[in-house]
Amino acid sequence: MRLIKLPHIMCFGLCLAINGCASMQFGDLFSTYSQQLTPTRQLINANQPQQALTTLSQHTKGSNNYLVSLLEHAKTAHFAKNYAHSETVFAEVIDILKQEELKAAIQISNTTQHISALVTNDTALEYTLPYYEQVMVHHYQALNYLYMNNIESAVIEARKAYQVQQRALKDQELDLVNQQLTQSVTLDSLSNTYAELDRIIGNDLKGIDNPYTAVLSAILLESADEANNAYISYQSALALNPTNAYLQQQVERLSSQLGIEEHSTLGNKGIHDSDNQLIVLIEQSLIPKKQEQNINLPIYTSQGEMRFYSVALPSYSQAQPSVPISISLNGSNLNSQPLVDFQALAAANLKQIMPTLIARQTARLIAKEQVRKKLAKEGGDVGNVLATLYNIASERADTRSWLTLPANAQIITSPLSDNTDELLVHYRGHSHAVAINPKHQGVTLVTIYTADQLFNVETSYL
């Protein structure tokens, strides 16, 4: 009798999971997102971004990974210098973000997804973009417009990026519950596993501060004759990187133009010798992937007994330091200085949402254990074994994140003389010549994308 009833019981026990899987690909249930994106990242690192586009999974609208797949598609197209296509995909991302913001405002939630996640894993939930990724959506859209010579639209995207950061700051101030929950998590196993997060995050980052985008905004705003706003953007970037000499130069340059004496003692003499400025923005490597970590969580039974259960949670294993890149300009060598560490932003965001992840894992453990007991009771040893195997196979950490973002961003700035027509970028033992228009009056922006063998350059005149 038990064997006859077992298929019916298994369907009953797993029906919610199957219902939720309608919006998942089969591989999403039993392998991590970061594992699935490995071929794409390998081809980008091999300087084959066009071929990398063909390796990206084609998720349909409504699937849980649709939004993050659009991000990877748009950024990979950006790597491939297909800016029109990248712009189209990012525009769809922005439209989805607007719809999600509206849903949040009227408190619409997907109950089915949350229920199915209880008996599978967090990949049964739609991917939600953290604020630092939302900022970068507008950042790259601004660059797409810039590279297509649509400066007006680029400036608009820069303003949108600023609005996202302001909204993030406001939401962070209101998020007191998570802070209290974080303080309550004192398990030694959890502390040991996530001690690396604090080392990656550093001292000051909140998970949303992005001086890289602030600098791009300043450049675009200055080109739109908004020197005051450009000065404010440079100031905000300098506040996050107070020892960055290049940011000091730009703040002093604009303060001199605007008649502001506040920064006249920064000590960057000679910055005003030329109205022509070279600004080099460098993206280095690909952001490290989240790793799956197994930890033991204590769960109390209905009889008050404490038992430890192994669960999978996302983490970052180690910090990836930035490596300065040098350029040769007018007989001088200049080394880049860091602007932002995206792994630090990602780690800060992960630490902030960790209490929510743990709460869901605890609820999931209880739900799965109840299903296992039910199947063991109705199906005997076979039901118990099948339920246990399913629980083990479906226990996966949610390692989703935007994995074609850079590991870090860096900057070099310098005045340009009227006869400068070339700079040399030294990268991985090679010197790459970048042509410059010596007749241009204003800012020459050179954006460099690097990742192992990948080396792409775009030059814009503003």
XYZ file of C-alpha atoms in Angstrom:
462
model
C 0.000 0.000 0.000
C 2.736 2.440 0.863
C 4.457 1.942 -2.456
C 1.210 2.495 -4.302
C 0.480 5.695 -2.426
C 4.016 7.037 -2.669
C 3.788 8.778 -6.070
C 0.653 10.590 -4.914
C 2.307 11.582 -1.659
C 5.471 12.825 -3.394
C 3.415 14.951 -5.753
C 1.530 16.382 -2.795
C 4.717 17.092 -0.903
C 6.455 18.744 -3.830
C 3.522 20.419 -5.582
C 4.434 23.869 -4.345
C 7.998 23.467 -5.590
C 6.824 22.354 -9.014
C 4.343 25.244 -9.151
C 7.172 27.647 -8.429
C 9.458 25.996 -10.965
C 7.176 27.195 -13.765
C 9.163 30.431 -13.616
C 12.545 28.689 -13.262
C 14.790 26.787 -15.617
C 15.564 23.258 -14.447
C 19.248 24.092 -13.994
C 18.375 26.965 -11.682
C 17.091 24.501 -9.096
C 20.171 22.298 -8.824
C 23.116 24.521 -9.827
C 24.110 27.996 -8.745
C 23.741 31.028 -10.987
C 27.450 31.810 -10.776
C 28.249 28.310 -12.066
C 25.944 28.801 -15.036
C 27.605 32.083 -16.037
C 31.176 30.698 -15.999
C 31.411 30.179 -19.830
C 30.307 33.774 -20.466
C 32.888 35.217 -18.096
C 35.624 33.023 -19.558
C 34.952 34.336 -23.069
C 34.886 37.951 -21.864
C 38.231 37.402 -20.148
C 39.515 35.928 -23.418
C 38.520 39.144 -25.243
C 35.642 37.466 -27.093
C 32.594 39.436 -25.889
C 30.640 38.907 -29.117
C 30.934 35.144 -28.732
C 30.164 35.495 -25.010
C 26.738 36.855 -25.971
C 25.849 33.499 -27.536
C 26.464 31.640 -24.261
C 23.928 33.597 -22.219
C 20.783 31.692 -21.314
C 17.616 32.917 -22.986
C 15.238 33.462 -20.081
C 11.629 34.287 -20.891
C 9.639 37.134 -19.395
C 8.283 36.143 -16.021
C 11.160 33.800 -15.195
C 12.943 34.452 -11.920
C 16.259 35.161 -13.648
C 14.898 37.268 -16.488
C 16.016 40.598 -15.020
C 19.551 39.553 -14.112
C 19.927 37.850 -17.508
C 19.058 41.180 -19.163
C 21.825 42.856 -17.160
C 24.407 40.328 -18.315
C 23.183 40.621 -21.902
C 23.290 44.433 -21.896
C 26.754 44.669 -20.326
C 28.217 41.974 -22.577
C 26.862 43.845 -25.612
C 28.500 46.961 -24.133
C 31.801 45.056 -23.969
C 31.298 44.095 -27.618
C 30.810 47.798 -28.499
C 27.278 47.104 -29.708
C 25.986 50.173 -27.908
C 22.661 50.447 -29.704
C 21.721 46.905 -28.691
C 23.022 47.451 -25.163
C 20.903 50.614 -24.916
C 17.783 48.712 -25.977
C 18.280 45.982 -23.374
C 19.098 48.438 -20.588
C 15.962 50.383 -21.509
C 13.925 47.232 -20.873
C 15.669 46.804 -17.496
C 14.810 50.395 -16.566
C 11.184 49.826 -17.554
C 11.012 46.699 -15.350
C 12.536 48.621 -12.433
C 9.848 51.284 -12.814
C 7.141 48.607 -12.714
C 8.682 46.994 -9.622
C 8.852 50.355 -7.886
C 5.144 50.832 -8.589
C 4.337 47.350 -7.240
C 6.298 48.097 -4.078
C 4.417 51.363 -3.636
C 1.047 49.586 -3.711
C 2.396 46.535 -1.828
C 1.836 43.840 -4.428
C 3.748 40.623 -3.714
C 4.035 37.228 -5.388
C 2.764 34.818 -2.728
C 3.244 31.763 -4.939
C 6.956 32.450 -5.334
C 7.472 32.891 -1.603
C 5.616 29.648 -0.832
C 7.497 27.631 -3.467
C 10.802 29.013 -2.153
C 9.992 27.386 1.188
C 10.421 23.914 -0.299
C 13.143 24.671 -2.888
C 15.609 27.549 -2.415
C 15.824 31.314 -2.885
C 16.320 30.979 -6.640
C 12.534 30.377 -6.757
C 12.198 34.110 -6.050
C 12.491 36.799 -8.700
C 15.877 38.467 -8.718
C 15.748 41.903 -7.102
C 18.415 44.434 -8.058
C 20.251 45.923 -5.074
C 20.689 49.667 -5.245
C 24.357 49.581 -6.282
C 23.370 47.556 -9.360
C 20.479 49.897 -10.150
C 22.912 52.816 -10.127
C 25.151 51.004 -12.603
C 22.214 50.392 -14.958
C 21.926 54.162 -15.443
C 25.732 54.509 -15.460
C 26.131 52.197 -18.464
C 23.080 53.605 -20.169
C 24.687 57.045 -19.866
C 27.866 55.656 -21.451
C 25.847 54.030 -24.238
C 24.292 57.399 -25.064
C 27.657 59.128 -24.789
C 29.308 56.686 -27.204
C 26.397 57.235 -29.613
C 26.911 61.020 -29.330
C 23.636 61.631 -27.504
C 24.979 63.854 -24.721
C 21.583 65.130 -23.623
C 20.284 61.614 -22.892
C 23.565 60.731 -21.191
C 23.133 63.645 -18.781
C 19.569 62.528 -18.035
C 20.802 59.029 -17.130
C 23.451 60.538 -14.869
C 20.730 62.408 -12.998
C 18.695 59.194 -12.694
C 21.703 57.439 -11.159
C 21.930 60.214 -8.566
C 18.211 59.848 -7.790
C 18.646 56.102 -7.192
C 21.490 56.741 -4.751
C 19.404 59.309 -2.870
C 16.497 56.876 -2.646
C 18.884 54.191 -1.394
C 20.165 56.474 1.363
C 16.606 57.235 2.436
C 15.626 53.563 2.501
C 18.756 52.642 4.431
C 17.915 55.145 7.164
C 14.485 53.538 7.555
C 15.812 49.962 7.609
C 16.216 49.652 11.381
C 14.717 46.175 11.677
C 17.513 44.522 9.717
C 20.123 46.258 11.868
C 18.533 44.897 15.019
C 18.307 41.404 13.551
C 21.931 41.532 12.481
C 22.975 42.279 16.045
C 20.963 39.278 17.260
C 22.809 36.793 15.020
C 25.713 35.696 17.221
C 26.287 32.096 16.121
C 29.987 31.279 16.083
C 29.671 29.342 12.836
C 28.006 32.306 11.130
C 30.533 34.791 12.509
C 33.454 32.695 11.303
C 31.964 32.121 7.871
C 31.176 35.785 7.283
C 34.152 37.417 8.966
C 35.602 37.874 5.477
C 32.691 40.161 4.524
C 33.861 42.840 6.955
C 37.392 42.666 5.557
C 36.065 43.064 2.017
C 33.664 45.883 2.908
C 36.241 48.043 4.721
C 35.320 50.833 7.095
C 33.182 53.360 5.281
C 31.117 51.790 2.509
C 27.362 51.476 3.012
C 26.725 49.268 0.011
C 25.440 52.147 -2.125
C 28.213 54.783 -2.299
C 29.628 54.876 -5.826
C 32.229 57.566 -6.593
C 32.786 56.051 -10.056
C 29.299 57.107 -11.120
C 29.722 60.426 -9.309
C 32.790 61.183 -11.454
C 31.012 60.214 -14.684
C 28.094 62.432 -13.649
C 30.479 65.319 -12.972
C 32.053 64.962 -16.415
C 28.673 64.905 -18.159
C 27.243 67.761 -16.088
C 30.255 69.953 -16.805
C 29.787 69.275 -20.523
C 26.193 70.510 -20.120
C 27.462 73.799 -18.618
C 26.391 72.779 -15.117
C 29.687 73.501 -13.389
C 28.076 73.898 -9.957
C 26.462 70.458 -10.113
C 29.650 68.968 -11.535
C 31.576 70.452 -8.602
C 29.114 68.865 -6.148
C 29.530 65.461 -7.823
C 33.319 65.696 -7.674
C 33.050 66.717 -4.029
C 30.950 63.668 -3.188
C 33.489 61.414 -4.913
C 36.347 63.100 -3.025
C 34.518 62.683 0.293
C 34.625 58.917 -0.288
C 38.251 58.992 -1.513
C 39.843 61.895 0.412
C 43.415 60.916 -0.508
C 42.776 60.554 -4.242
C 45.033 63.169 -5.814
C 43.190 63.129 -9.137
C 39.869 63.921 -7.498
C 41.573 66.677 -5.529
C 42.776 68.146 -8.818
C 39.310 68.198 -10.357
C 37.695 69.696 -7.253
C 40.321 72.444 -7.130
C 40.049 73.090 -10.863
C 36.289 73.645 -10.658
C 36.487 75.547 -7.366
C 38.904 77.955 -9.071
C 36.546 78.415 -12.017
C 33.592 78.998 -9.680
C 35.496 81.296 -7.342
C 35.257 78.912 -4.387
C 38.148 79.206 -1.953
C 37.306 76.143 0.148
C 39.687 73.821 -1.696
C 42.448 76.275 -2.602
C 44.915 74.595 -0.229
C 44.820 71.079 -1.690
C 48.245 71.656 -3.152
C 47.660 70.707 -6.794
C 49.507 73.540 -8.470
C 49.669 73.572 -12.259
C 46.210 72.053 -12.712
C 44.940 75.362 -14.154
C 47.696 75.709 -16.778
C 45.352 74.292 -19.421
C 41.595 74.350 -19.886
C 41.942 70.993 -21.622
C 41.676 67.992 -19.319
C 42.342 64.307 -19.832
C 40.237 62.017 -17.635
C 40.860 58.283 -17.843
C 38.307 55.949 -16.249
C 39.402 52.326 -15.935
C 37.301 49.249 -15.231
C 39.455 46.385 -13.995
C 38.616 42.664 -14.106
C 35.210 41.095 -13.472
C 33.583 41.211 -10.065
C 34.245 38.057 -7.995
C 31.403 35.577 -7.847
C 29.427 34.784 -4.743
C 30.428 31.461 -3.261
C 28.150 28.886 -1.657
C 28.964 28.358 2.029
C 27.491 25.652 4.227
C 26.824 26.561 7.855
C 24.984 24.932 10.722
C 21.839 26.613 12.031
C 20.160 25.545 15.300
C 16.470 24.740 14.951
C 14.257 23.856 17.911
C 11.848 20.935 17.489
C 8.251 20.964 18.739
C 9.541 19.123 21.813
C 11.995 21.928 22.562
C 15.070 19.999 21.439
C 17.776 21.942 19.588
C 19.117 20.298 16.437
C 21.697 21.637 13.996
C 20.884 21.619 10.284
C 23.333 22.361 7.469
C 22.162 25.106 5.113
C 23.698 26.840 2.103
C 24.144 30.606 2.153
C 25.970 32.976 -0.226
C 29.241 34.631 0.704
C 32.459 36.069 -0.706
C 35.609 34.104 0.019
C 38.330 36.742 -0.213
C 39.002 40.321 -1.214
C 40.371 40.996 -4.708
C 42.735 43.981 -4.514
C 42.956 46.525 -7.314
C 46.167 46.770 -9.336
C 47.203 50.235 -10.579
C 47.462 50.753 -14.329
C 49.974 53.264 -15.682
C 49.891 55.558 -18.708
C 52.591 57.573 -20.407
C 51.637 61.141 -21.307
C 53.951 63.924 -22.486
C 56.990 62.027 -21.268
C 55.568 61.374 -17.793
C 54.177 58.191 -16.255
C 50.945 58.396 -14.292
C 49.518 55.595 -12.148
C 45.805 55.078 -11.659
C 44.192 55.493 -8.249
C 41.105 53.576 -7.024
C 37.607 54.996 -7.187
C 35.368 52.139 -6.060
C 35.576 48.442 -5.180
C 32.440 46.746 -6.483
C 33.081 43.604 -4.478
C 32.965 45.785 -1.366
C 29.601 47.200 -2.470
C 28.291 43.688 -3.117
C 29.594 42.380 0.221
C 28.034 45.305 2.095
C 24.699 44.611 0.430
C 24.944 40.899 1.264
C 25.686 41.647 4.899
C 22.693 43.984 5.048
C 20.243 41.362 3.735
C 21.763 38.421 5.648
C 19.143 38.479 8.469
C 16.385 38.118 5.854
C 18.230 35.239 4.181
C 18.666 33.458 7.510
C 15.002 33.950 8.397
C 13.953 32.396 5.084
C 16.391 29.519 5.551
C 14.985 28.807 9.005
C 11.430 28.750 7.663
C 12.568 26.566 4.749
C 14.223 24.059 7.080
C 11.046 23.728 9.107
C 8.878 23.326 5.978
C 11.166 20.739 4.396
C 11.410 18.796 7.635
C 7.621 18.698 7.902
C 7.365 17.397 4.321
C 10.037 14.767 5.057
C 8.203 13.554 8.163
C 4.937 13.368 6.229
C 6.526 11.332 3.438
C 8.350 9.076 5.905
C 5.082 8.386 7.687
C 3.100 7.676 4.514
C 5.832 6.147 2.352
C 8.095 4.459 4.853
C 11.826 4.242 4.257
C 11.490 4.901 0.528
C 9.571 8.119 1.117
C 12.057 9.210 3.745
C 15.039 8.559 1.443
C 13.468 10.320 -1.553
C 12.514 13.361 0.522
C 15.995 13.532 2.048
C 17.669 13.291 -1.370
C 15.415 16.044 -2.717
C 16.212 18.279 0.256
C 19.954 17.785 -0.238
C 19.804 18.360 -4.003
C 17.653 21.485 -3.732
C 19.696 23.052 -0.919
C 21.436 25.739 -2.978
C 22.548 29.219 -2.041
C 21.254 32.099 -4.111
C 24.475 33.275 -5.762
C 22.771 35.552 -8.262
C 24.294 38.958 -8.865
C 25.351 41.051 -11.845
C 28.521 39.145 -12.770
C 29.672 41.246 -15.738
C 30.246 44.264 -13.511
C 33.906 45.200 -12.962
C 35.816 44.235 -9.839
C 36.841 47.860 -9.368
C 37.095 51.227 -11.099
C 40.100 53.574 -11.178
C 40.944 57.065 -12.407
C 43.766 59.133 -13.888
C 43.485 62.846 -14.714
C 45.931 65.306 -16.210
C 46.005 68.655 -18.017
C 46.496 68.281 -21.770
C 48.869 70.403 -23.809
C 47.897 71.588 -27.278
C 50.329 69.206 -28.981
C 49.317 65.988 -27.177
C 48.037 63.537 -29.782
C 48.615 60.196 -28.084
C 48.854 58.429 -24.756
C 50.242 54.989 -24.009
C 48.393 52.619 -21.694
C 50.576 49.945 -20.133
C 48.646 46.738 -19.448
C 49.837 43.155 -18.952
C 53.269 43.847 -20.399
C 51.998 45.629 -23.506
C 51.773 49.319 -24.377
C 48.539 50.315 -26.109
C 48.543 53.582 -28.039
C 45.370 55.680 -27.733
C 44.986 58.530 -30.210
C 43.855 61.929 -28.918
C 42.589 64.902 -30.895
C 45.045 67.691 -29.990
C 42.681 70.374 -31.308
C 39.834 69.545 -28.924
C 39.071 72.208 -26.343
C 37.572 70.775 -23.160
C 37.527 67.344 -21.512
C 38.871 64.276 -23.273
C 37.372 61.198 -21.612
C 39.121 57.875 -22.191
C 37.240 54.852 -20.833
C 39.200 51.608 -20.595
C 37.704 48.164 -19.980
C 40.132 45.455 -18.864
C 39.662 41.832 -17.798
C 42.554 39.418 -18.313
C 43.015 39.552 -22.124
C 40.142 41.989 -22.654
C 41.294 45.528 -23.445
C 38.701 47.914 -24.912
C 39.035 51.681 -25.213
C 36.533 54.419 -25.997
C 37.496 58.082 -26.405
C 34.896 60.814 -26.003
C 35.254 64.585 -26.412
C 33.167 66.786 -24.168
